[in-house]
Coordinates of C-alpha atoms in Angstrom, one line a residue:
M73 CA -21.3 19.4 31.7
D74 CA -24.4 17.3 31.9
E75 CA -23.3 14.3 33.9
N76 CA -22.6 13.8 37.6
L77 CA -20.0 11.2 38.3
N78 CA -18.9 9.5 41.5
F79 CA -15.2 10.5 41.8
K80 CA -14.1 7.6 44.0
A81 CA -10.8 7.4 45.9
D82 CA -8.4 5.1 44.1
E83 CA -6.0 3.4 46.5
S84 CA -4.4 1.1 43.9
E85 CA -0.6 1.1 43.8
S86 CA -0.8 1.1 40.0
T87 CA -2.4 4.5 39.9
G88 CA -0.2 7.0 38.1
M89 CA 1.8 9.8 39.5
L90 CA 1.1 13.0 37.6
Y91 CA 4.0 15.5 37.3
P92 CA 3.5 18.4 39.7
R93 CA 2.1 21.3 37.6
D94 CA 0.7 24.6 38.5
S95 CA -2.9 25.2 37.8
E96 CA -5.9 27.2 39.1
T97 CA -6.2 24.7 41.9
R98 CA -2.7 23.6 42.6
D99 CA 0.4 25.2 44.2
I100 CA 4.0 24.1 44.1
K101 CA 6.8 25.0 46.5
S102 CA 10.3 24.0 45.4
L103 CA 12.7 22.8 48.1
D104 CA 15.7 22.9 45.8
G105 CA 18.8 24.8 47.0
M106 CA 21.4 24.3 49.7
W107 CA 20.7 21.5 52.1
N108 CA 22.5 20.3 55.2
F109 CA 24.4 17.1 54.3
R110 CA 26.2 14.3 56.2
A111 CA 27.8 11.1 54.8
D112 CA 27.7 8.6 57.6
A113 CA 29.3 5.2 57.7
S114 CA 28.9 4.8 61.5
P115 CA 26.6 2.1 63.0
T116 CA 24.5 4.7 64.7
R117 CA 24.0 6.8 61.5
R118 CA 24.4 9.9 63.6
E119 CA 28.0 10.7 63.1
G120 CA 30.0 12.7 60.5
E121 CA 30.6 16.3 59.6
V122 CA 27.6 18.4 58.4
I123 CA 28.3 20.4 55.3
P124 CA 26.2 22.4 52.8
M125 CA 25.2 20.4 49.7
P126 CA 23.2 21.6 46.6
V127 CA 20.0 19.7 45.7
P128 CA 19.7 18.5 43.0
S129 CA 23.3 17.3 42.5
S130 CA 25.6 14.3 43.0
Y131 CA 27.8 14.8 46.0
N132 CA 30.8 13.0 44.4
D133 CA 32.5 16.0 42.8
I134 CA 31.3 18.9 45.0
T135 CA 34.1 18.8 47.6
Q136 CA 37.8 18.1 47.4
E137 CA 37.5 15.0 49.7
K138 CA 38.5 11.8 48.0
S139 CA 36.6 9.8 50.6
L140 CA 33.3 11.6 49.8
R141 CA 33.9 11.3 46.0
D142 CA 34.1 7.5 46.5
F143 CA 31.6 7.2 49.4
V144 CA 29.2 4.2 49.5
G145 CA 26.6 4.0 52.3
W146 CA 24.1 6.2 54.0
A147 CA 24.0 9.9 53.3
W148 CA 21.7 12.3 55.1
Y149 CA 20.1 15.5 53.8
D150 CA 17.8 17.9 55.7
K151 CA 16.3 21.4 55.1
E152 CA 14.1 23.7 57.0
F153 CA 11.0 25.2 55.2
F154 CA 7.8 27.0 56.0
V155 CA 4.2 26.3 54.9
S156 CA 1.6 29.0 54.7
H157 CA -1.7 28.7 56.6
D158 CA -3.4 29.1 53.2
W159 CA -2.4 25.5 52.4
M160 CA -4.3 24.1 55.4
T161 CA -7.5 23.9 53.3
K162 CA -5.7 21.9 50.6
R163 CA -4.4 18.4 50.5
W164 CA -1.1 18.3 50.7
V165 CA 8.3 16.0 58.3
N166 CA 9.4 16.8 61.2
G167 CA 11.0 13.7 62.7
Q168 CA 8.3 11.4 61.6
P169 CA 8.9 8.8 58.9
V170 CA 6.7 9.5 55.9
M171 CA 7.8 6.9 53.3
E172 CA 10.5 4.6 51.9
H173 CA 11.3 3.9 48.2
D174 CA 13.6 1.3 46.6
G175 CA 15.5 2.2 43.5
G176 CA 16.6 5.5 42.0
H177 CA 15.8 7.7 39.1
L178 CA 12.0 7.4 39.3
P179 CA 9.7 9.8 41.3
F180 CA 8.0 8.9 44.5
E181 CA 5.7 10.9 46.8
A182 CA 3.8 10.8 50.0
E183 CA 1.0 12.8 51.6
V184 CA 2.3 14.9 54.5
N185 CA -0.8 16.6 55.8
N186 CA -0.6 15.0 59.2
V187 CA 3.0 16.0 59.8
I188 CA 3.2 19.5 58.5
H189 CA 3.3 22.5 60.8
F190 CA 1.2 25.0 59.0
G191 CA 2.3 28.6 59.6
G192 CA 5.5 27.3 61.4
E193 CA 8.9 25.8 60.8
N194 CA 9.3 22.4 59.3
L195 CA 12.3 20.1 58.8
V196 CA 12.4 17.5 56.0
T197 CA 15.1 14.8 56.2
V198 CA 16.1 12.5 53.4
A199 CA 18.4 9.5 53.8
V200 CA 19.8 7.8 50.7
N201 CA 22.0 4.7 50.3
N202 CA 23.9 3.9 47.1
T203 CA 25.1 0.4 48.2
L204 CA 24.4 -2.1 45.4
T205 CA 23.5 -5.7 46.1
P206 CA 21.8 -8.5 44.2
H207 CA 18.6 -7.2 45.7
T208 CA 18.8 -3.5 44.8
L209 CA 17.6 -1.8 41.7
P210 CA 19.8 -1.8 39.7
P211 CA 21.4 -5.0 41.0
G212 CA 25.1 -5.7 40.9
T213 CA 28.3 -3.9 41.7
I214 CA 28.4 -1.0 39.2
K215 CA 29.2 2.3 40.8
Y216 CA 26.7 5.1 40.0
E217 CA 27.0 8.7 41.1
T218 CA 24.4 9.0 43.8
N219 CA 22.4 11.5 45.9
T220 CA 19.4 13.6 45.5
N221 CA 19.8 14.1 41.8
R222 CA 16.3 15.3 41.1
S223 CA 14.2 18.2 42.4
V224 CA 12.3 18.1 45.7
K225 CA 8.9 19.6 45.6
L226 CA 6.0 20.2 48.0
Y227 CA 2.7 20.6 46.2
T228 CA -1.0 20.9 47.0
T229 CA -4.0 19.3 45.5
P230 CA -7.7 19.8 46.4
K231 CA -9.3 17.2 48.7
I232 CA -10.9 15.7 45.6
Y233 CA -8.3 15.7 42.9
I234 CA -7.2 14.1 39.6
S235 CA -4.5 11.5 40.3
D236 CA -4.0 9.9 37.0
I237 CA -4.6 10.4 33.3
T238 CA -3.9 7.8 30.6
I239 CA -3.9 8.7 26.9
Q240 CA -3.6 6.4 23.9
T241 CA -3.8 7.6 20.3
K242 CA -4.5 6.2 16.9
I243 CA -4.6 7.7 13.4
Q244 CA -7.4 7.4 10.9
N245 CA -6.4 9.0 7.6
T246 CA -6.0 12.7 8.6
D247 CA -7.8 12.4 11.9
G248 CA -6.4 11.6 15.3
V249 CA -8.3 9.3 17.7
V250 CA -7.7 10.0 21.3
N251 CA -8.6 7.4 23.9
Y252 CA -8.3 8.7 27.5
T253 CA -9.0 7.6 31.1
V254 CA -9.2 10.0 34.1
V255 CA -8.7 8.6 37.7
G256 CA -9.6 10.5 40.8
S257 CA -8.4 10.3 44.4
G258 CA -9.1 11.9 47.7
T259 CA -12.4 12.3 49.4
P260 CA -15.1 10.4 47.4
G261 CA -17.9 12.6 46.1
F262 CA -20.2 13.4 43.2
I263 CA -18.6 15.7 40.6
S264 CA -19.0 16.9 37.1
L265 CA -16.2 16.6 34.6
E266 CA -15.1 18.6 31.5
V267 CA -12.4 17.2 29.3
E268 CA -11.1 19.4 26.5
I269 CA -8.3 18.9 23.9
L270 CA -6.5 22.1 23.1
D271 CA -4.2 22.6 20.2
K272 CA -1.0 24.8 20.2
S273 CA -3.1 28.0 19.7
K274 CA -5.2 26.9 22.8
S275 CA -8.3 26.4 20.6
V276 CA -10.6 23.6 21.7
V277 CA -10.6 20.8 19.1
G278 CA -12.5 18.1 21.1
R279 CA -14.4 17.7 24.3
S280 CA -16.2 15.2 26.5
T281 CA -17.8 14.9 29.9
K282 CA -16.8 11.3 30.8
L283 CA -14.1 9.8 32.9
Q284 CA -13.3 7.5 30.0
D285 CA -14.0 8.3 26.4
Q286 CA -12.8 8.5 22.8
I287 CA -12.4 11.9 21.1
V288 CA -11.7 12.3 17.4
V289 CA -9.6 15.3 16.4
Q290 CA -10.3 16.1 12.8
N291 CA -7.4 17.1 10.5
A292 CA -5.1 16.5 13.4
N293 CA -1.4 17.6 13.6
F294 CA 0.5 14.4 14.3
W295 CA 3.6 14.1 16.5
W296 CA 6.6 13.6 14.3
P297 CA 10.4 13.3 14.9
Y298 CA 12.0 16.4 13.7
T299 CA 13.9 14.5 11.0
M300 CA 10.6 13.3 9.5
N301 CA 8.8 16.6 9.6
P302 CA 11.2 19.6 10.2
K303 CA 8.4 22.1 9.6
S304 CA 6.3 21.0 12.6
P305 CA 8.1 18.4 14.7
G306 CA 7.0 17.3 18.2
Y307 CA 3.5 18.7 17.9
L308 CA 1.8 18.5 21.3
Y309 CA -1.8 18.9 22.3
L310 CA -3.1 19.5 25.9
L311 CA -5.8 17.3 27.5
K312 CA -7.3 19.8 30.0
V313 CA -9.4 18.1 32.7
T314 CA -11.6 20.2 34.9
V315 CA -13.4 18.8 37.9
K316 CA -16.4 20.7 39.4
D317 CA -18.7 19.9 42.3
T318 CA -22.5 19.6 41.9
S319 CA -22.8 23.4 42.4
N320 CA -20.5 24.0 39.4
N321 CA -17.6 25.2 41.5
V322 CA -14.2 24.3 40.1
I323 CA -12.5 21.7 42.3
D324 CA -9.4 20.7 40.3
V325 CA -7.7 21.4 37.0
Y326 CA -4.9 19.5 35.3
R327 CA -3.4 19.9 31.9
Q328 CA -1.6 16.8 30.4
P329 CA 0.5 17.3 27.3
F330 CA 0.3 14.5 24.7
G331 CA 1.0 13.9 21.0
I332 CA -1.0 12.0 18.4
R333 CA 1.2 9.3 16.9
T334 CA 1.4 5.5 16.4
V335 CA 4.3 3.0 16.6
S336 CA 4.4 -0.4 14.9
V337 CA 6.9 -3.0 13.9
T338 CA 7.3 -5.4 10.9
A339 CA 10.0 -8.0 10.3
N340 CA 12.3 -5.4 8.9
Q341 CA 10.9 -1.9 9.7
L342 CA 10.1 0.4 12.7
L343 CA 7.1 2.6 11.7
I344 CA 6.0 5.9 13.2
N345 CA 2.6 7.0 12.0
G346 CA 2.9 4.3 9.4
A347 CA 6.1 5.7 7.9
P348 CA 9.5 4.0 8.2
F349 CA 11.7 5.4 10.9
Y350 CA 15.5 5.0 10.9
C351 CA 17.1 5.8 14.2
H352 CA 20.4 7.7 13.8
G353 CA 21.1 8.3 17.4
V354 CA 23.3 8.1 20.5
A355 CA 23.2 6.5 23.9
K356 CA 23.6 9.0 26.7
H357 CA 24.2 9.4 30.4
E358 CA 22.9 12.0 32.9
D359 CA 26.4 13.2 33.6
S360 CA 28.5 16.3 33.6
D361 CA 31.3 18.1 35.5
I362 CA 30.7 19.0 39.2
R363 CA 26.9 18.3 39.3
G364 CA 27.4 14.7 38.2
K365 CA 23.9 13.3 37.5
G366 CA 22.2 16.3 39.2
L367 CA 19.4 17.9 37.2
D368 CA 20.6 21.1 35.5
F369 CA 18.5 23.2 33.1
P370 CA 21.4 24.9 31.3
L371 CA 23.0 21.4 30.7
I372 CA 19.7 20.1 29.4
A373 CA 19.4 23.0 26.9
K374 CA 23.0 22.5 25.8
D375 CA 22.6 18.8 25.3
F376 CA 19.5 19.2 23.1
N377 CA 21.3 21.8 21.1
M378 CA 24.2 19.4 20.6
L379 CA 21.8 16.5 19.7
K380 CA 20.3 18.7 17.0
W381 CA 23.8 19.9 15.9
L382 CA 24.9 16.2 15.5
G383 CA 21.6 15.4 13.7
V384 CA 20.5 12.9 16.3
N385 CA 16.9 11.9 16.1
C386 CA 16.8 9.2 18.8
F387 CA 18.5 8.4 22.1
R388 CA 18.3 5.6 24.7
T389 CA 18.0 6.4 28.4
S390 CA 21.0 4.1 29.2
H391 CA 20.6 2.6 31.6
Y392 CA 17.9 4.1 33.8
P393 CA 14.9 6.5 33.5
Y394 CA 16.0 10.1 32.8
A395 CA 14.6 13.1 34.5
E396 CA 11.1 14.2 33.4
E397 CA 12.5 17.6 32.4
I398 CA 14.8 15.9 29.9
M399 CA 11.9 13.8 28.6
D400 CA 9.8 17.0 28.2
Q401 CA 12.4 18.3 25.8
A402 CA 12.3 15.1 23.8
D403 CA 8.5 15.4 23.5
Q404 CA 8.7 19.1 22.5
Q405 CA 11.6 18.9 20.1
G406 CA 10.6 15.7 18.3
I407 CA 13.4 13.4 19.4
V408 CA 12.6 9.7 19.8
V409 CA 13.4 7.9 23.0
I410 CA 14.0 4.2 23.9
D411 CA 13.0 4.3 27.5
E412 CA 15.2 1.9 29.6
S413 CA 15.0 0.7 33.2
P414 CA 16.7 -2.2 35.0
G415 CA 13.5 -4.1 35.7
V416 CA 11.5 -1.3 37.4
M417 CA 9.1 -1.3 34.4
E418 CA 5.8 -0.7 36.2
E419 CA 7.0 2.6 37.7
M420 CA 8.6 3.8 34.5
V421 CA 5.6 2.9 32.3
R422 CA 3.3 4.6 34.8
R423 CA 5.4 7.8 34.6
D424 CA 6.1 8.0 30.9
K425 CA 3.0 6.3 29.3
N426 CA 1.7 9.6 27.8
R427 CA 4.9 10.7 26.2
P428 CA 4.9 10.6 22.4
S429 CA 8.7 10.6 22.2
V430 CA 8.8 7.2 24.0
V431 CA 8.4 4.7 21.2
M432 CA 9.9 1.6 22.9
W433 CA 10.4 0.2 26.4
S434 CA 13.7 -1.5 27.2
V435 CA 13.7 -3.9 30.1
A436 CA 17.5 -4.4 30.6
N437 CA 21.0 -3.6 29.3
E438 CA 23.4 -6.4 28.6
P439 CA 21.9 -9.1 30.9
D440 CA 23.1 -12.7 30.8
S441 CA 20.5 -13.5 28.1
G442 CA 22.3 -16.8 27.3
S443 CA 21.7 -18.2 30.8
P444 CA 19.3 -21.1 31.1
L445 CA 17.3 -19.0 33.6
A446 CA 17.1 -16.0 31.2
A447 CA 14.2 -17.2 29.0
H448 CA 11.7 -17.7 31.8
Y449 CA 12.7 -14.5 33.7
F450 CA 12.6 -12.2 30.7
K451 CA 9.5 -13.7 29.2
S452 CA 7.7 -12.7 32.3
V453 CA 9.2 -9.2 32.5
I454 CA 8.5 -8.5 28.8
S455 CA 5.0 -10.0 29.0
H456 CA 4.2 -7.8 32.1
T457 CA 5.5 -4.7 30.3
K458 CA 3.3 -5.4 27.3
N459 CA 0.3 -5.9 29.6
L460 CA 1.1 -2.5 31.1
D461 CA 1.2 -0.8 27.7
M462 CA 0.1 -2.6 24.5
T463 CA 0.8 0.5 22.2
R464 CA 4.6 0.3 22.2
P465 CA 7.1 -2.4 21.2
V466 CA 9.3 -3.9 24.0
T467 CA 13.0 -4.8 23.8
F468 CA 16.1 -5.4 25.8
V469 CA 19.7 -4.6 24.9
A470 CA 21.8 -7.7 24.2
N471 CA 25.6 -8.2 24.0
S472 CA 25.5 -12.0 23.9
D473 CA 26.3 -14.3 21.0
F474 CA 23.4 -15.0 18.6
E475 CA 24.0 -18.8 18.9
N476 CA 23.4 -18.9 22.7
E477 CA 20.9 -16.1 23.1
K478 CA 17.5 -17.1 24.5
V479 CA 15.5 -13.9 25.0
G480 CA 15.3 -12.4 21.5
Q481 CA 12.2 -14.5 20.8
Y482 CA 10.1 -12.4 23.2
V483 CA 11.0 -8.9 22.0
D484 CA 9.6 -6.9 19.1
V485 CA 12.9 -5.2 18.1
L486 CA 16.4 -6.7 18.5
C487 CA 18.8 -4.2 20.2
I488 CA 22.4 -5.2 20.1
N489 CA 25.7 -3.8 21.4
R490 CA 28.9 -4.6 19.5
Y491 CA 32.5 -3.5 19.9
Y492 CA 34.5 -5.4 17.2
A493 CA 38.0 -3.9 17.0
W494 CA 37.8 -2.5 20.5
Y495 CA 37.0 -5.1 23.2
S496 CA 37.8 -7.9 20.7
D497 CA 40.6 -7.6 18.0
C498 CA 41.5 -4.3 19.4
G499 CA 43.1 -2.0 16.8
H500 CA 42.1 -4.2 13.8
T501 CA 39.4 -2.2 12.1
E502 CA 39.8 -4.4 9.0
V503 CA 37.8 -7.1 10.8
I504 CA 34.7 -5.0 11.5
Q505 CA 32.8 -5.3 8.2
K506 CA 33.1 -9.1 8.0
Q507 CA 32.4 -9.8 11.6
L508 CA 29.5 -7.4 12.0
T509 CA 27.8 -8.3 8.8
Y510 CA 27.9 -12.0 9.6
D511 CA 26.7 -11.4 13.2
L512 CA 23.7 -9.2 12.4
T513 CA 22.6 -11.3 9.5
Q514 CA 22.6 -14.4 11.7
W515 CA 20.5 -12.5 14.4
H516 CA 18.0 -11.6 11.7
Q517 CA 17.8 -15.1 10.3
K518 CA 17.3 -16.5 13.7
Y519 CA 14.5 -14.2 14.8
N520 CA 13.2 -12.4 11.7
K521 CA 12.9 -9.0 13.5
P522 CA 14.3 -5.6 12.9
I523 CA 17.6 -4.7 14.5
I524 CA 19.1 -1.6 16.1
I525 CA 22.7 -1.3 17.0
T526 CA 22.4 0.4 20.3
E527 CA 26.1 0.7 21.1
Y528 CA 29.3 0.8 19.2
G529 CA 32.3 2.9 20.0
A530 CA 36.0 3.4 20.9
D531 CA 37.6 5.3 23.8
T532 CA 39.3 8.5 22.5
I533 CA 41.5 10.9 24.4
P534 CA 40.6 14.5 23.2
G535 CA 43.5 16.0 21.4
L536 CA 45.5 12.8 21.1
H537 CA 46.5 12.3 17.4
Q538 CA 48.5 9.8 15.5
E539 CA 48.7 8.8 11.8
P540 CA 48.3 6.0 10.9
S541 CA 45.6 5.8 13.5
F542 CA 46.2 4.1 16.8
V543 CA 43.8 3.2 19.6
F544 CA 42.8 6.0 21.9
T545 CA 43.5 8.7 19.2
E546 CA 40.9 10.8 17.5
E547 CA 41.9 9.3 14.2
Y548 CA 41.2 5.8 15.4
Q549 CA 37.7 6.7 16.6
V550 CA 36.9 8.1 13.1
D551 CA 38.3 5.0 11.4
F552 CA 36.5 2.7 13.8
L553 CA 33.1 4.4 13.3
S554 CA 33.5 4.6 9.5
E555 CA 33.9 0.9 9.2
Y556 CA 30.7 0.3 11.1
H557 CA 28.9 2.8 8.8
K558 CA 29.8 0.8 5.8
V559 CA 27.9 -2.2 7.3
F560 CA 25.0 0.0 8.4
D561 CA 24.6 1.4 4.8
A562 CA 24.5 -2.1 3.4
L563 CA 22.0 -3.5 5.9
K564 CA 19.6 -0.6 6.5
S565 CA 17.8 -1.4 3.3
Q566 CA 17.2 -4.9 4.6
F567 CA 16.5 -5.1 8.3
L568 CA 18.6 -2.6 10.2
V569 CA 16.4 0.2 11.6
G570 CA 18.9 2.1 13.7
E571 CA 22.4 2.9 14.7
M572 CA 23.3 4.5 18.1
V573 CA 26.9 5.6 19.0
W574 CA 28.2 4.9 22.4
N575 CA 28.4 7.6 23.6
F576 CA 27.0 11.1 23.2
A577 CA 29.6 12.6 25.6
D578 CA 32.4 11.4 27.8
F579 CA 31.3 10.5 31.3
M580 CA 32.7 9.6 34.7
T581 CA 33.2 6.1 35.9
I582 CA 35.0 4.3 38.7
Q583 CA 38.8 4.3 38.6
Q584 CA 40.2 1.4 36.6
I585 CA 43.1 0.8 34.2
T586 CA 40.8 0.5 31.1
R587 CA 39.5 4.1 31.7
V588 CA 41.4 7.4 31.6
V589 CA 39.5 9.6 34.0
G590 CA 36.2 8.1 32.9
N591 CA 34.7 6.6 29.8
K592 CA 36.1 8.5 26.7
K593 CA 33.9 7.0 24.0
G594 CA 32.0 10.2 23.6
L595 CA 31.5 12.1 20.3
L596 CA 31.8 15.1 22.6
T597 CA 34.0 15.8 25.6
R598 CA 32.4 15.9 29.1
Q599 CA 32.3 19.6 28.6
R600 CA 30.2 19.1 25.3
Q601 CA 33.0 20.0 22.8
P602 CA 33.1 17.9 19.7
K603 CA 35.9 15.5 18.8
M604 CA 36.8 14.6 15.2
S605 CA 34.2 11.9 15.5
G606 CA 31.5 14.4 16.3
H607 CA 32.1 16.1 13.0
L608 CA 32.0 12.7 11.2
I609 CA 28.6 11.8 12.8
R610 CA 27.2 15.3 12.1
S611 CA 28.1 14.9 8.4
R612 CA 26.6 11.3 8.2
Y613 CA 23.4 12.1 10.1
Q614 CA 22.7 15.3 8.1
K615 CA 22.7 13.2 5.0
L616 CA 20.4 10.6 6.6
I617 CA 18.0 13.4 7.6
N618 CA 17.7 14.6 3.9
N619 CA 17.0 11.0 2.8
T620 CA 14.5 10.4 5.6
F621 CA 12.3 13.5 4.8
E622 CA 12.2 12.6 1.2
T623 CA 11.1 9.0 2.0
T624 CA 8.5 10.1 4.5
N625 CA 6.9 12.6 2.1
S626 CA 6.9 10.0 -0.6
H627 CA 5.2 7.5 1.7
Y628 CA 2.4 9.8 2.6
N629 CA 1.9 11.1 -0.9
R630 CA 1.2 7.5 -2.0
L631 CA -1.2 7.0 0.9
F632 CA -3.2 10.2 0.7
N633 CA -2.4 11.6 -2.8
D634 CA -2.0 15.3 -2.1
F635 CA -1.9 14.9 1.7
T636 CA 1.2 16.6 3.2
L637 CA 2.8 15.9 6.5
K638 CA 0.9 17.6 9.3

């Protein structure tokens, strides 16, 4: 390392928030486990029974109390913990307010050096409120399971530390071009820097000594969806950043995973690494029995096994950012993600900007995009998102009529939800082909952009059968989906670039007469067992996988003659 750099403190709110990772210079203490919990609707916020509550989890289904299952308002968590004296020399609540954060699903953090009792007992208290108003994120009146659904961690950094890394990649023939920026925080000081790119074998394939630079990885392994390159999907490199002081002592080390891949859009194609990508996917929810939306590693493993079993190569984070541990699996297993958030785009882009699995940002689900106010509002939101990240297309998910829609002009890909023969003409599957073909053709003629059907589905009670098919039976769900597939097969050679079933699995909702203990449109039950429709989709998607790999190989053989997918 031959260059001394001034590693200045960066106080900008736009600075990233690196995921807490162990390294030679960083320690992590998990605060997950049983916490003290109190749901409190009193004016003083100091009343109510204190009970044990697991973190992470949703409190709704933990107890047998109906009032807690349906509770809306302030809920309090606290937990005692200890911090070693060893942490005093590092950077890092005892009745003192540390921070506030609006909105759920995205991480937030605060420095707690000044309130920690090193070598003694500490008490952390978290208050959450799930009341939805026109001013909350998400806005409106939809009931979401709530609580501390993600992990709580206490971690250390050095006094001079790496606070953000941004990586953007391009492809030049068989080489990968990696552009990166490293941002420092903490005590300003002169440092030296070493940036290394490590491949899967931990061999160094590129290096630099600058805070911002371009590194070319020769004969790179590109990040591919597993359906486009089953031999080596989801290939990840590590950008290892080492900070040293002027005496060559290591100050901080951080390793950021990333993949080398590109995303682009034409009037009728979505391209990954220059090759056409067809999304055969699902919409999901973070939801399961007992834990609700709480982070659960066995569930994450099961879900990704079932995604592969179904042949899914793409999912949308409907309708909020998913846990980073879920996104990690998408990166590693080569599954494409449409990353969605109800307007909190800056925080989500900041968190997920280095993820190769994320190929598109979605700024909303089913807004009133036909409103006279919609054009101005979404033009600004979409423009801001593109300014945050110019390497990915931006979309929103529409359910409006093509004649009145006003926002599609600003997006790169049209994402549309349709429920012909369910919410309209219920039971009449014979209308699906005519109505859907006309609808999608009109959308494309109006905007000349590729289209993904991001939702279509019918509620189905597991084990309910009737022939001829009838709504809510497993037979009707199969008939319903099959009619949509006929339209998809006709249009995917023209402008349709994806189909996504609503939903991957049954999930819980509020009580209402249109739901039978939750939304039952899943291909799987809430316990992740397949319905008849799951087998139908598995058969369809496996055939699409075979066609996709043949097309991708043919595409690259034309470009590079004997070049094979890397």
